[in-house]
Coordinates of C-alpha atoms and ligand atoms in Angstrom, one line a residue:
M77 CA 66.0 -37.4 106.2
T78 CA 62.6 -38.1 107.5
E79 CA 60.6 -35.5 109.4
K80 CA 61.1 -37.4 112.6
S81 CA 64.8 -37.8 112.3
A82 CA 65.1 -34.2 111.3
D83 CA 63.2 -33.3 114.5
K84 CA 65.4 -35.5 116.5
A85 CA 68.6 -33.9 115.0
A86 CA 67.2 -30.5 115.6
S87 CA 66.5 -31.2 119.2
E88 CA 69.9 -32.7 119.7
A89 CA 71.5 -29.7 118.2
N90 CA 69.4 -27.6 120.5
E91 CA 70.5 -29.5 123.6
R92 CA 74.1 -29.2 122.5
S93 CA 73.7 -25.4 122.1
Q94 CA 72.0 -25.2 125.4
A95 CA 74.9 -27.1 127.1
F96 CA 77.3 -24.7 125.4
E97 CA 75.3 -21.6 126.5
L98 CA 75.3 -22.9 130.1
L99 CA 79.0 -23.5 130.0
A100 CA 79.5 -20.0 128.6
R101 CA 77.3 -18.5 131.2
I102 CA 79.1 -20.2 134.1
F103 CA 82.3 -18.9 132.7
R104 CA 80.9 -15.4 132.2
E105 CA 79.6 -15.2 135.7
N106 CA 82.6 -16.4 137.4
A107 CA 85.8 -16.3 135.4
S108 CA 86.5 -12.6 135.9
R109 CA 86.4 -12.9 139.7
Y110 CA 89.1 -15.5 139.7
K111 CA 91.1 -14.2 136.7
S112 CA 94.4 -13.9 138.5
R113 CA 94.1 -17.1 140.4
Y114 CA 93.1 -19.0 137.3
A115 CA 96.1 -17.4 135.5
V116 CA 98.5 -18.9 138.2
A117 CA 96.7 -22.3 138.0
I118 CA 96.8 -22.4 134.3
A119 CA 100.5 -21.5 134.4
C120 CA 101.0 -24.5 136.7
L121 CA 99.1 -26.7 134.3
V122 CA 101.2 -25.5 131.4
V123 CA 104.3 -26.4 133.3
I124 CA 102.8 -29.9 134.0
A125 CA 102.1 -30.3 130.3
A126 CA 105.5 -29.1 129.3
T127 CA 107.3 -31.5 131.8
T128 CA 105.2 -34.4 130.5
A129 CA 106.2 -33.7 126.9
F130 CA 109.8 -33.2 128.0
S131 CA 110.0 -36.6 129.6
A132 CA 108.9 -38.2 126.3
W133 CA 111.3 -36.0 124.3
I134 CA 114.3 -36.9 126.4
M135 CA 113.8 -40.6 125.8
R136 CA 115.5 -40.3 122.5
D137 CA 118.7 -39.0 124.1
V138 CA 118.4 -41.6 126.8
I139 CA 118.4 -44.4 124.3
D140 CA 120.6 -43.0 121.6
E141 CA 123.2 -41.2 123.6
I142 CA 123.4 -43.3 126.7
F143 CA 122.5 -46.8 125.6
V144 CA 123.5 -46.8 121.9
R145 CA 126.4 -44.4 121.7
Q146 CA 127.3 -45.0 125.4
R147 CA 128.4 -41.4 126.1
S148 CA 128.9 -41.6 129.8
E149 CA 129.6 -37.8 130.2
L150 CA 125.9 -37.2 129.3
I151 CA 124.5 -39.5 132.0
G152 CA 124.8 -36.8 134.7
I153 CA 123.2 -34.1 132.6
I154 CA 120.3 -36.2 131.4
A155 CA 119.6 -37.8 134.8
G156 CA 119.8 -34.3 136.4
S157 CA 117.4 -32.8 134.0
I158 CA 115.0 -35.6 134.6
V159 CA 115.1 -35.0 138.4
L160 CA 114.7 -31.3 137.8
A161 CA 111.7 -31.8 135.5
F162 CA 109.9 -34.0 138.0
A163 CA 110.7 -31.6 140.8
I164 CA 109.2 -28.7 138.9
R165 CA 106.3 -30.9 137.9
G166 CA 105.6 -31.7 141.6
V167 CA 105.6 -28.1 142.7
A168 CA 103.3 -27.1 139.8
M169 CA 100.9 -29.9 140.6
Y170 CA 100.7 -28.8 144.2
G171 CA 100.2 -25.1 143.3
Q172 CA 97.5 -26.0 140.7
A173 CA 95.6 -28.4 143.0
V174 CA 95.5 -25.9 145.9
I175 CA 94.5 -23.0 143.8
M176 CA 91.8 -24.9 142.0
A177 CA 90.4 -26.3 145.3
Q178 CA 90.3 -22.8 146.8
I179 CA 88.5 -21.4 143.7
G180 CA 86.1 -24.4 143.9
N181 CA 85.3 -23.9 147.5
D182 CA 84.7 -20.2 147.0
L183 CA 82.4 -21.0 144.0
V184 CA 80.4 -23.5 146.1
A185 CA 80.0 -21.0 148.9
R186 CA 78.9 -18.2 146.5
Y187 CA 76.3 -20.4 144.7
Q188 CA 74.9 -21.6 148.0
Q189 CA 74.5 -18.0 149.1
R190 CA 72.9 -17.1 145.7
V191 CA 70.5 -20.0 145.8
F192 CA 69.5 -19.3 149.4
D193 CA 68.9 -15.6 148.7
K194 CA 66.8 -16.5 145.7
L195 CA 64.8 -19.1 147.6
M196 CA 64.1 -16.5 150.3
S197 CA 62.8 -14.1 147.6
L198 CA 60.4 -16.5 146.2
S199 CA 56.8 -16.4 147.2
V200 CA 55.1 -18.9 149.5
D201 CA 53.4 -20.9 146.7
Y202 CA 56.8 -22.1 145.5
F203 CA 57.4 -23.8 148.8
V204 CA 53.9 -25.2 148.8
E205 CA 54.6 -26.8 145.5
H206 CA 58.1 -28.1 146.3
R207 CA 59.0 -30.5 149.1
S208 CA 61.6 -28.9 151.4
G209 CA 63.6 -32.1 151.9
Q210 CA 64.0 -32.6 148.2
L211 CA 64.9 -29.0 147.7
A212 CA 67.7 -29.2 150.2
A213 CA 69.0 -32.5 148.7
R214 CA 69.0 -31.1 145.3
L215 CA 70.9 -28.0 146.4
S216 CA 73.6 -30.0 148.1
Q217 CA 74.0 -32.3 145.1
N218 CA 73.8 -29.6 142.5
V219 CA 75.9 -26.7 143.8
S220 CA 79.1 -28.7 143.7
A221 CA 78.4 -29.5 140.1
I222 CA 79.1 -25.9 139.1
R223 CA 82.5 -26.2 140.6
D224 CA 83.1 -29.4 138.7
V225 CA 82.0 -27.8 135.4
L226 CA 84.6 -25.1 135.8
S227 CA 87.5 -27.2 137.2
L228 CA 86.9 -30.0 134.8
T229 CA 87.0 -27.7 131.8
I230 CA 89.9 -25.7 132.9
T231 CA 92.0 -28.7 134.0
A232 CA 91.1 -30.5 130.8
M233 CA 91.9 -27.7 128.6
A234 CA 95.1 -26.5 130.3
R235 CA 96.6 -29.7 131.4
D236 CA 95.3 -32.5 129.3
L237 CA 94.9 -30.7 126.0
L238 CA 98.2 -29.0 126.4
S239 CA 100.0 -32.2 127.4
L240 CA 98.4 -33.9 124.4
I241 CA 99.5 -31.1 122.1
G242 CA 103.0 -31.2 123.5
L243 CA 103.2 -35.0 123.2
V244 CA 101.8 -34.9 119.6
A245 CA 104.4 -32.3 118.8
V246 CA 107.1 -34.7 120.1
M247 CA 105.5 -37.5 118.1
F248 CA 105.6 -35.3 114.9
I249 CA 109.2 -34.4 115.5
Q250 CA 110.2 -38.0 115.9
D251 CA 108.1 -39.5 113.1
W252 CA 105.3 -37.6 111.4
R253 CA 104.1 -40.5 109.2
L254 CA 103.6 -42.7 112.2
T255 CA 101.8 -39.8 114.0
L256 CA 99.2 -39.6 111.2
I257 CA 98.7 -43.4 111.5
T258 CA 97.9 -43.1 115.2
F259 CA 95.3 -40.5 114.5
L260 CA 93.2 -43.1 112.8
V261 CA 91.8 -44.1 116.2
G262 CA 90.3 -40.6 116.5
P263 CA 87.1 -40.9 114.5
P264 CA 85.8 -44.1 116.1
L265 CA 86.5 -42.6 119.5
F266 CA 84.5 -39.5 118.7
I267 CA 81.6 -41.5 117.5
A268 CA 81.6 -43.5 120.7
I269 CA 81.8 -40.4 122.9
A270 CA 78.9 -38.7 121.1
Y271 CA 76.8 -41.8 121.5
I272 CA 77.5 -42.2 125.2
T273 CA 77.0 -38.5 126.0
K274 CA 73.6 -38.6 124.4
R275 CA 72.6 -41.8 126.3
S276 CA 73.8 -40.5 129.6
R277 CA 72.0 -37.1 129.5
T278 CA 68.5 -38.5 130.3
I279 CA 69.8 -41.0 132.8
V280 CA 71.8 -38.4 134.7
R281 CA 68.7 -36.2 135.1
Q282 CA 66.6 -39.1 136.3
S283 CA 69.3 -40.2 138.7
V284 CA 69.7 -36.8 140.2
T285 CA 66.0 -36.5 140.7
V286 CA 65.6 -39.9 142.3
N287 CA 68.6 -39.3 144.6
A288 CA 67.0 -36.0 145.7
R289 CA 63.8 -38.0 146.5
V290 CA 65.8 -40.4 148.6
I291 CA 67.5 -37.8 150.7
G292 CA 64.3 -35.8 150.9
S293 CA 62.3 -38.7 152.2
L294 CA 65.0 -39.4 154.8
Q295 CA 64.8 -35.8 156.0
E296 CA 61.1 -35.7 156.1
A297 CA 60.9 -39.0 158.0
V298 CA 63.4 -37.6 160.6
Q299 CA 61.5 -34.3 160.9
G300 CA 58.3 -36.1 161.5
I301 CA 59.7 -38.8 163.7
S302 CA 57.2 -38.3 166.5
V303 CA 54.3 -38.9 164.1
V304 CA 56.1 -41.9 162.6
K305 CA 56.5 -43.4 166.1
A306 CA 53.0 -42.5 167.2
F307 CA 51.4 -44.2 164.3
T308 CA 54.0 -47.0 164.2
M309 CA 54.6 -46.1 160.6
E310 CA 58.2 -47.4 160.7
D311 CA 57.6 -50.5 158.6
Q312 CA 55.3 -48.8 156.1
L313 CA 57.8 -46.0 155.6
S314 CA 60.7 -48.3 155.4
K315 CA 59.0 -50.2 152.6
R316 CA 58.1 -47.0 150.8
I317 CA 61.6 -45.7 151.1
S318 CA 63.2 -48.9 150.1
K319 CA 61.4 -48.7 146.8
I320 CA 62.9 -45.3 146.1
I321 CA 66.3 -46.3 147.3
R322 CA 66.3 -49.3 145.0
E323 CA 65.2 -47.1 142.1
A324 CA 68.0 -44.7 142.8
Q325 CA 70.4 -47.6 142.9
M326 CA 69.1 -48.9 139.6
R327 CA 69.6 -45.5 138.0
S328 CA 73.1 -45.3 139.3
D329 CA 73.9 -48.8 138.0
K330 CA 72.4 -47.8 134.6
L331 CA 74.5 -44.7 134.5
A332 CA 77.6 -46.6 135.4
S333 CA 77.0 -49.2 132.7
V334 CA 76.4 -46.5 130.1
T335 CA 79.3 -44.1 130.9
Q336 CA 81.8 -47.0 131.5
R337 CA 81.2 -48.2 128.0
L338 CA 83.8 -45.7 127.1
S339 CA 86.5 -47.7 128.9
P340 CA 86.5 -50.9 126.7
I341 CA 86.3 -48.8 123.6
S342 CA 89.1 -46.4 124.5
E343 CA 91.3 -49.2 125.8
M344 CA 90.9 -51.2 122.7
L345 CA 91.6 -48.2 120.4
G346 CA 94.6 -47.3 122.6
G347 CA 95.8 -50.9 122.3
F348 CA 95.5 -50.8 118.6
A349 CA 97.4 -47.5 118.4
I350 CA 100.2 -48.6 120.7
A351 CA 100.5 -52.0 119.1
G352 CA 100.5 -50.5 115.6
V353 CA 103.3 -48.1 116.6
V354 CA 105.4 -50.8 118.2
A355 CA 105.0 -53.1 115.2
Y356 CA 105.7 -50.5 112.6
G357 CA 108.5 -48.9 114.6
G358 CA 110.1 -52.2 115.5
W359 CA 110.0 -53.3 111.8
R360 CA 111.6 -50.0 110.7
T361 CA 114.4 -50.3 113.3
I362 CA 115.1 -54.0 112.6
E363 CA 114.7 -53.8 108.8
G364 CA 115.6 -50.2 108.1
G365 CA 118.4 -50.1 110.6
Q366 CA 117.2 -46.7 112.1
P367 CA 118.6 -45.9 115.6
P368 CA 116.0 -46.9 118.2
G369 CA 116.0 -43.6 120.1
S370 CA 113.4 -41.7 118.1
M371 CA 111.2 -44.8 118.1
F372 CA 111.5 -45.1 121.9
S373 CA 110.7 -41.4 122.3
F374 CA 107.7 -41.9 120.0
I375 CA 106.4 -44.8 122.0
T376 CA 106.9 -43.0 125.2
A377 CA 104.9 -40.1 123.9
V378 CA 102.1 -42.3 122.7
L379 CA 102.0 -44.1 126.1
L380 CA 102.0 -40.8 127.9
A381 CA 99.4 -39.3 125.6
Y382 CA 97.1 -42.2 126.3
E383 CA 96.1 -40.9 129.8
P384 CA 95.3 -37.3 128.9
A385 CA 93.6 -38.5 125.7
K386 CA 91.4 -40.8 127.7
R387 CA 90.6 -38.1 130.3
L388 CA 89.7 -35.7 127.5
A389 CA 87.4 -38.4 126.0
R390 CA 85.8 -38.9 129.4
L391 CA 85.5 -35.1 129.9
R392 CA 82.5 -34.8 127.6
V393 CA 80.7 -37.5 129.6
K394 CA 81.6 -36.2 133.0
L395 CA 80.8 -32.6 131.9
E396 CA 77.4 -33.9 130.8
K397 CA 76.7 -35.0 134.4
A398 CA 77.9 -31.8 135.9
M399 CA 75.9 -29.7 133.4
V400 CA 72.7 -31.4 134.2
N401 CA 73.2 -30.7 137.8
A402 CA 74.3 -27.1 137.1
S403 CA 71.3 -26.5 135.0
M404 CA 69.1 -27.5 137.9
I405 CA 70.8 -24.8 140.0
Y406 CA 70.2 -22.3 137.3
E407 CA 66.6 -23.3 137.2
I408 CA 66.3 -22.0 140.7
I409 CA 68.5 -19.0 140.2
D410 CA 66.5 -17.9 137.2
M411 CA 63.1 -18.3 138.8
E412 CA 61.1 -15.1 138.8
P413 CA 59.2 -14.5 142.1
R414 CA 55.6 -14.7 140.9
Q415 CA 54.4 -11.9 143.0
R416 CA 56.5 -8.8 142.9
D417 CA 56.0 -5.3 144.2
I418 CA 54.3 -3.2 141.6
E419 CA 56.3 -0.5 139.9
G420 CA 56.5 2.5 142.1
A421 CA 55.2 0.8 145.2
T422 CA 55.3 3.1 148.2
T423 CA 55.9 2.3 151.8
L424 CA 52.9 1.5 153.9
Q425 CA 52.0 4.5 156.1
F426 CA 48.9 5.0 158.1
E427 CA 47.5 6.8 161.1
T428 CA 44.9 4.4 162.2
P429 CA 45.8 0.8 161.6
D430 CA 42.3 -0.5 160.6
I431 CA 42.0 -3.3 158.2
E432 CA 39.4 -3.5 155.5
F433 CA 38.5 -6.3 153.2
V434 CA 36.5 -5.1 150.2
N435 CA 34.8 -7.7 148.1
V436 CA 37.7 -10.0 148.2
S437 CA 37.6 -13.3 146.2
F438 CA 40.4 -15.7 146.0
S439 CA 41.3 -19.2 144.7
Y440 CA 44.5 -21.2 145.0
A441 CA 46.3 -22.6 142.0
D442 CA 43.8 -25.4 141.7
G443 CA 41.1 -22.9 140.8
T444 CA 38.3 -23.6 143.3
E445 CA 37.1 -20.4 145.0
V446 CA 38.2 -20.4 148.6
L447 CA 37.0 -16.8 149.4
S448 CA 34.0 -15.2 147.7
G449 CA 33.1 -11.6 148.1
V450 CA 34.5 -11.2 151.6
N451 CA 33.7 -7.8 153.2
F452 CA 34.7 -6.8 156.7
T453 CA 36.5 -4.2 158.7
A454 CA 38.8 -4.9 161.6
P455 CA 38.7 -1.8 163.7
A456 CA 42.0 -0.2 164.7
K457 CA 43.5 -1.3 168.0
Q458 CA 40.7 -3.8 168.7
V459 CA 40.5 -7.5 168.5
T460 CA 38.6 -9.2 165.7
A461 CA 38.1 -12.9 166.0
I462 CA 37.5 -15.1 163.0
V463 CA 35.6 -18.3 163.7
G464 CA 34.1 -21.0 161.6
P465 CA 34.3 -24.6 160.6
S466 CA 37.6 -25.9 159.3
G467 CA 38.2 -25.2 155.7
A468 CA 36.1 -22.1 155.9
G469 CA 38.9 -19.9 154.7
K470 CA 40.2 -18.4 157.9
T471 CA 43.9 -19.1 157.4
T472 CA 43.5 -17.8 153.8
I473 CA 42.5 -14.4 155.2
I474 CA 45.7 -14.2 157.1
S475 CA 47.7 -15.4 154.1
L476 CA 46.2 -12.6 151.9
L477 CA 46.9 -10.0 154.6
E478 CA 50.6 -11.1 154.6
R479 CA 50.4 -11.0 150.8
Y480 CA 51.6 -14.6 150.5
Y481 CA 49.0 -14.5 147.7
D482 CA 47.1 -11.7 146.0
P483 CA 43.3 -11.7 145.8
D484 CA 41.7 -12.4 142.4
E485 CA 39.2 -9.7 143.0
G486 CA 38.6 -6.9 145.5
Q487 CA 41.0 -5.1 147.7
I488 CA 42.5 -5.2 151.1
L489 CA 43.2 -1.9 152.8
I490 CA 45.2 -1.0 155.8
G491 CA 44.6 2.5 157.1
G492 CA 42.9 3.2 153.8
Q493 CA 45.9 2.2 151.7
P494 CA 45.5 -0.8 149.3
I495 CA 48.2 -3.3 150.4
G496 CA 48.7 -4.3 146.7
E497 CA 50.3 -0.9 146.1
V498 CA 52.8 -0.9 148.9
T499 CA 56.1 -2.8 149.2
K500 CA 55.8 -6.1 150.8
A501 CA 58.6 -5.4 153.1
S502 CA 56.9 -2.3 154.6
L503 CA 53.6 -4.2 154.8
R504 CA 55.1 -7.1 156.7
E505 CA 57.0 -4.8 159.0
A506 CA 53.7 -3.4 160.1
M507 CA 52.6 -6.9 161.2
A508 CA 53.6 -9.6 163.7
L509 CA 52.4 -13.1 163.2
V510 CA 52.0 -15.7 165.9
S511 CA 51.2 -19.0 164.2
Q512 CA 49.7 -22.2 165.5
S513 CA 52.9 -24.1 165.3
P514 CA 55.6 -21.7 166.5
Y515 CA 58.7 -22.4 164.4
L516 CA 62.0 -21.9 166.1
F517 CA 65.2 -21.5 164.1
E518 CA 68.8 -22.6 164.6
G519 CA 70.5 -20.4 167.1
S520 CA 70.1 -19.2 170.7
I521 CA 66.9 -18.2 172.5
R522 CA 68.0 -14.6 172.2
D523 CA 68.5 -15.0 168.4
N524 CA 65.0 -16.5 168.1
I525 CA 63.3 -13.6 169.8
R526 CA 65.5 -11.1 167.9
Y527 CA 64.2 -12.5 164.6
G528 CA 61.2 -10.3 165.4
R529 CA 63.2 -7.2 164.9
A530 CA 66.9 -7.3 164.0
D531 CA 67.9 -4.1 165.9
A532 CA 66.2 -5.1 169.2
T533 CA 68.5 -4.6 172.2
D534 CA 69.1 -7.3 174.8
D535 CA 67.1 -5.3 177.3
E536 CA 64.1 -5.1 174.9
I537 CA 64.4 -8.9 174.3
E538 CA 64.3 -9.5 178.0
E539 CA 61.4 -7.1 178.5
A540 CA 59.5 -8.9 175.7
A541 CA 60.2 -12.3 177.3
K542 CA 58.9 -11.1 180.6
L543 CA 55.7 -9.8 179.0
A544 CA 55.3 -13.1 177.2
N545 CA 55.7 -15.1 180.5
A546 CA 58.8 -16.6 179.1
H547 CA 61.5 -15.0 181.2
E548 CA 61.2 -17.4 184.0
F549 CA 61.7 -20.6 182.1
I550 CA 64.5 -19.0 180.0
A551 CA 66.3 -18.0 183.2
A552 CA 66.1 -21.6 184.3
T553 CA 67.8 -23.0 181.2
P554 CA 71.6 -23.6 181.5
S555 CA 72.8 -20.5 179.7
G556 CA 69.7 -18.4 179.9
Y557 CA 69.1 -16.3 176.8
D558 CA 72.2 -17.8 175.2
T559 CA 70.9 -21.4 175.4
L560 CA 70.9 -23.0 172.0
I561 CA 67.7 -24.4 170.6
G562 CA 67.8 -27.8 169.0
E563 CA 66.2 -28.4 165.7
N564 CA 62.6 -27.3 166.0
G565 CA 63.3 -26.5 169.6
V566 CA 62.9 -30.1 170.8
T567 CA 64.1 -29.2 174.3
L568 CA 61.2 -26.8 174.9
S569 CA 57.6 -27.7 175.6
G570 CA 54.8 -26.7 173.3
G571 CA 53.7 -23.9 175.6
Q572 CA 57.3 -22.6 176.0
R573 CA 57.7 -22.5 172.3
Q574 CA 54.5 -20.6 171.9
R575 CA 55.6 -18.1 174.5
L576 CA 58.9 -17.6 172.7
S577 CA 57.1 -16.9 169.5
I578 CA 54.8 -14.4 171.4
A579 CA 58.0 -12.7 172.7
R580 CA 59.2 -12.5 169.1
A581 CA 55.9 -10.8 168.2
I582 CA 56.2 -8.4 171.1
V583 CA 59.7 -7.4 170.2
R584 CA 58.6 -6.7 166.7
N585 CA 56.4 -4.0 168.1
A586 CA 54.2 -3.9 165.1
P587 CA 50.8 -2.1 165.1
I588 CA 49.0 -5.1 163.6
L589 CA 49.0 -8.6 165.2
L590 CA 47.9 -11.7 163.3
L591 CA 47.2 -14.7 165.5
D592 CA 46.5 -18.2 164.6
E593 CA 45.3 -19.7 167.9
A594 CA 46.4 -23.3 168.5
T595 CA 43.7 -25.7 169.4
S596 CA 44.0 -27.3 172.8
A597 CA 47.2 -29.4 173.1
L598 CA 48.4 -27.4 176.1
D599 CA 47.9 -28.3 179.7
N600 CA 45.9 -25.9 181.8
E601 CA 48.7 -24.1 183.4
S602 CA 50.6 -23.6 180.2
E603 CA 47.5 -22.5 178.5
K604 CA 46.9 -19.9 181.1
L605 CA 50.4 -18.5 180.7
V606 CA 50.1 -18.4 176.9
Q607 CA 46.7 -16.8 177.2
D608 CA 48.0 -14.1 179.5
A609 CA 50.9 -13.5 177.2
L610 CA 48.6 -13.2 174.2
E611 CA 46.4 -10.7 176.0
T612 CA 49.5 -8.6 176.7
V613 CA 50.6 -8.6 173.1
M614 CA 47.1 -7.8 171.8
R615 CA 46.8 -4.7 173.9
G616 CA 46.7 -1.5 171.8
R617 CA 47.2 -3.5 168.5
T618 CA 44.8 -4.2 165.7
T619 CA 44.5 -7.9 166.1
I620 CA 43.0 -10.5 163.8
V621 CA 42.8 -13.8 165.5
I622 CA 41.7 -17.1 164.1
A623 CA 40.1 -18.1 167.4
H624 CA 39.1 -21.4 168.9
R625 CA 39.1 -20.6 172.6
L626 CA 35.9 -19.3 174.0
S627 CA 37.7 -16.9 176.3
T628 CA 39.4 -15.3 173.3
I629 CA 36.2 -15.1 171.3
R630 CA 34.2 -13.7 174.2
N631 CA 36.7 -11.0 174.8
A632 CA 37.0 -10.0 171.2
N633 CA 35.5 -6.7 170.2
K634 CA 34.1 -8.2 167.0
I635 CA 33.5 -11.8 165.8
I636 CA 33.4 -12.7 162.1
V637 CA 31.8 -16.1 161.4
M638 CA 32.9 -17.7 158.2
D639 CA 31.6 -20.7 156.3
R640 CA 32.7 -22.0 152.9
G641 CA 34.6 -18.9 152.0
E642 CA 31.9 -16.4 153.0
I643 CA 31.2 -14.3 156.0
V644 CA 27.9 -15.5 157.3
E645 CA 27.6 -13.5 160.5
E646 CA 29.2 -10.6 162.2
G647 CA 28.8 -9.1 165.7
D648 CA 29.9 -9.5 169.2
H649 CA 29.5 -12.6 171.4
Q650 CA 26.3 -11.3 173.0
A651 CA 24.6 -10.4 169.8
L652 CA 25.6 -13.6 168.0
T653 CA 24.5 -16.1 170.6
K654 CA 21.1 -14.5 170.6
K655 CA 20.7 -15.1 166.9
K656 CA 18.4 -18.1 166.6
N657 CA 19.6 -20.7 164.1
G658 CA 22.8 -18.7 163.6
L659 CA 26.0 -20.7 162.9
Y660 CA 27.8 -19.1 165.8
A661 CA 25.0 -19.9 168.2
K662 CA 25.1 -23.5 167.0
L663 CA 28.8 -23.8 167.3
H664 CA 28.7 -22.2 170.7
A665 CA 26.0 -24.7 171.9
L666 CA 28.3 -27.5 170.9
S667 CA 31.4 -26.0 172.5
S668 CA 33.2 -28.0 175.2
A669 CA 36.4 -27.7 177.2
G670 CA 36.5 -24.0 176.5
E671 CA 36.7 -24.4 172.7
L672 CA 34.5 -24.1 169.7
P673 CA 34.2 -27.4 167.9
T674 CA 36.2 -27.8 164.7
V675 CA 33.5 -29.3 162.5
E676 CA 34.0 -29.5 158.7
H677 CA 30.9 -27.7 157.7
A678 CA 27.9 -25.8 159.0
E679 CA 25.7 -28.8 158.3
D680 CA 27.8 -30.9 160.6
A681 CA 27.0 -28.4 163.3
D682 CA 23.4 -28.8 162.4
R683 CA 23.5 -32.5 162.5
N684 CA 25.2 -32.6 165.9
N685 CA 22.8 -30.1 167.2
V686 CA 19.6 -32.1 166.9
Ligands
ADP941 P1 40.6 -22.7 157.6 O1 41.7 -21.9 158.1 O2 39.3 -22.0 157.8 O3 40.5 -24.1 158.1 P2 41.8 -22.5 155.0 O4 41.9 -21.0 154.7 O5 43.1 -23.1 155.5 O6 40.6 -22.8 156.0 O7 41.4 -23.3 153.7 C1 40.3 -23.0 153.0 C2 40.2 -23.9 151.8 O8 41.3 -23.7 150.9 C3 40.2 -25.3 152.1 O9 39.3 -26.0 151.3 C4 41.6 -25.8 151.8 O10 41.6 -27.1 151.4 C5 42.0 -24.9 150.7 N1 43.5 -24.6 150.7 C6 44.2 -24.1 151.8 N2 45.5 -23.9 151.4 C7 45.6 -24.3 150.1 C8 46.7 -24.3 149.2 N3 47.9 -23.9 149.5 N4 46.4 -24.8 148.0 C9 45.2 -25.2 147.6 N5 44.1 -25.2 148.4 C10 44.3 -24.7 149.7

């Protein structure tokens, strides 16, 4: 064996053992839960197998006793036993199918829950790296595969394998020599199966991935439909997606052509076996003068064995497909959240909720430093505004505070406690976030406010809505607080959505408020309502706001000016505007429509200033 072929053989053996391990794991994790139900299902399958074998076995008596010996008194018994066997078989099939379906549905539900909980436990960077549409598509395709793995194996083992054993036993009883001859088709069949399984493994994986891309792209296009329309992207998108759709089709075609290769092979081998038996059996009866009953029974057994044998042969190929899907689910289930609470993490406790950044440096996965040596304090119960050109690192400051990421260097302290040493749950409970694009979830308006704090009473929710200037418009909706919100809250205006998300933050009643102020986009009246609501929620809370509006910035107790990941100025509005050549003074001079400009870099401000 050459080195290359040895490697290849080793990797194939490895893949096989991985497939086996996966199968064992799926059984280990699920079989015990369904033990008793599986026992009933398997009993039904055994009955099915037994009745199948019985119908072949009885053929000898049908031929020999009824047709050859013409014993009319046996007709009733034989016909009756056939009816009985088929009736029992029918009941067993029903029982087996219903039980297996129930187990399957329960499995799918449990895995969906498992995967959802796992996804929720992963850190934000996972979702930055994976497209949500594709993730959802993969989940829907893959979860049912685990059900298929289990039901395919169990049905195959209990029904097809047992039927086959029963039928082979009948064949042996009727004519053992002939049985051995039919076994000759085995080896070529095994070789064909091994070849097809190997070929299909890669194609299945590709096909699943491409299909996920198709569904994912559809979902993304639907989600972003307003952008699609606004930029008349329909044709472009359609062309793009048609490429992916065609690719998916091609893969599916390829998969079909590979897996279906089994059909001609197994049909031909089946034909040989049956023809051989008929020829040899016929010759023996005609030349040897044997009664035809046993030969008939044998042929019936072979014919009946053909289907389960074919299904068993296909099982390996079908399982392969299910296993590839199942392994993708386990890839998610086995994922370790990158950023865990440290061992012995305490709950965050503080008397004064001041926030301190000490020498904080941070870079995202790509390695470029986004924050370098950031030092500042946000005094307790006061408003600290962060301003600066876009890309300066303002949002990153909020992400680090929420511990979506951990800093590479330095420390962040709340009330003197390093946030890296406390549980993330307690850290996040101390904070409420109002983001630029308020995200609303499936459910009623009430549910959406209650996401701020699960145990908030209806009165508290209403109170929060009033403080957030949202009560009035909520009361005007058809079912008030029980009105259902469409996907992304399409029935609400931007300002209304923002006020709902402010109500959510008020209900949370957390000592710290993180605010990412939206740039313009609101009409004046809406803007005023949102602004008032924000002022209410800021009162008495330590607030860090990524600010664009001059009114917010002017009223802030402290302004931090950032540029390229560094704090370049610090002070209040008065002090900063007086600073000649200061970045804030420049930005302020350029401000219009009540907002600071969102230039890319400090130099842009310079250029525009001359
Ligand atoms: P700002 O909020 O001031 O506009 P950000 O904090 O969003 O700035 O971004 C600072 C820098 O970090 C930018 O150069 C941006 O491209 C980069 N950045 C932001 N988020 C990520 C991310 N998830 N992965 C890699 N780089 C990022």
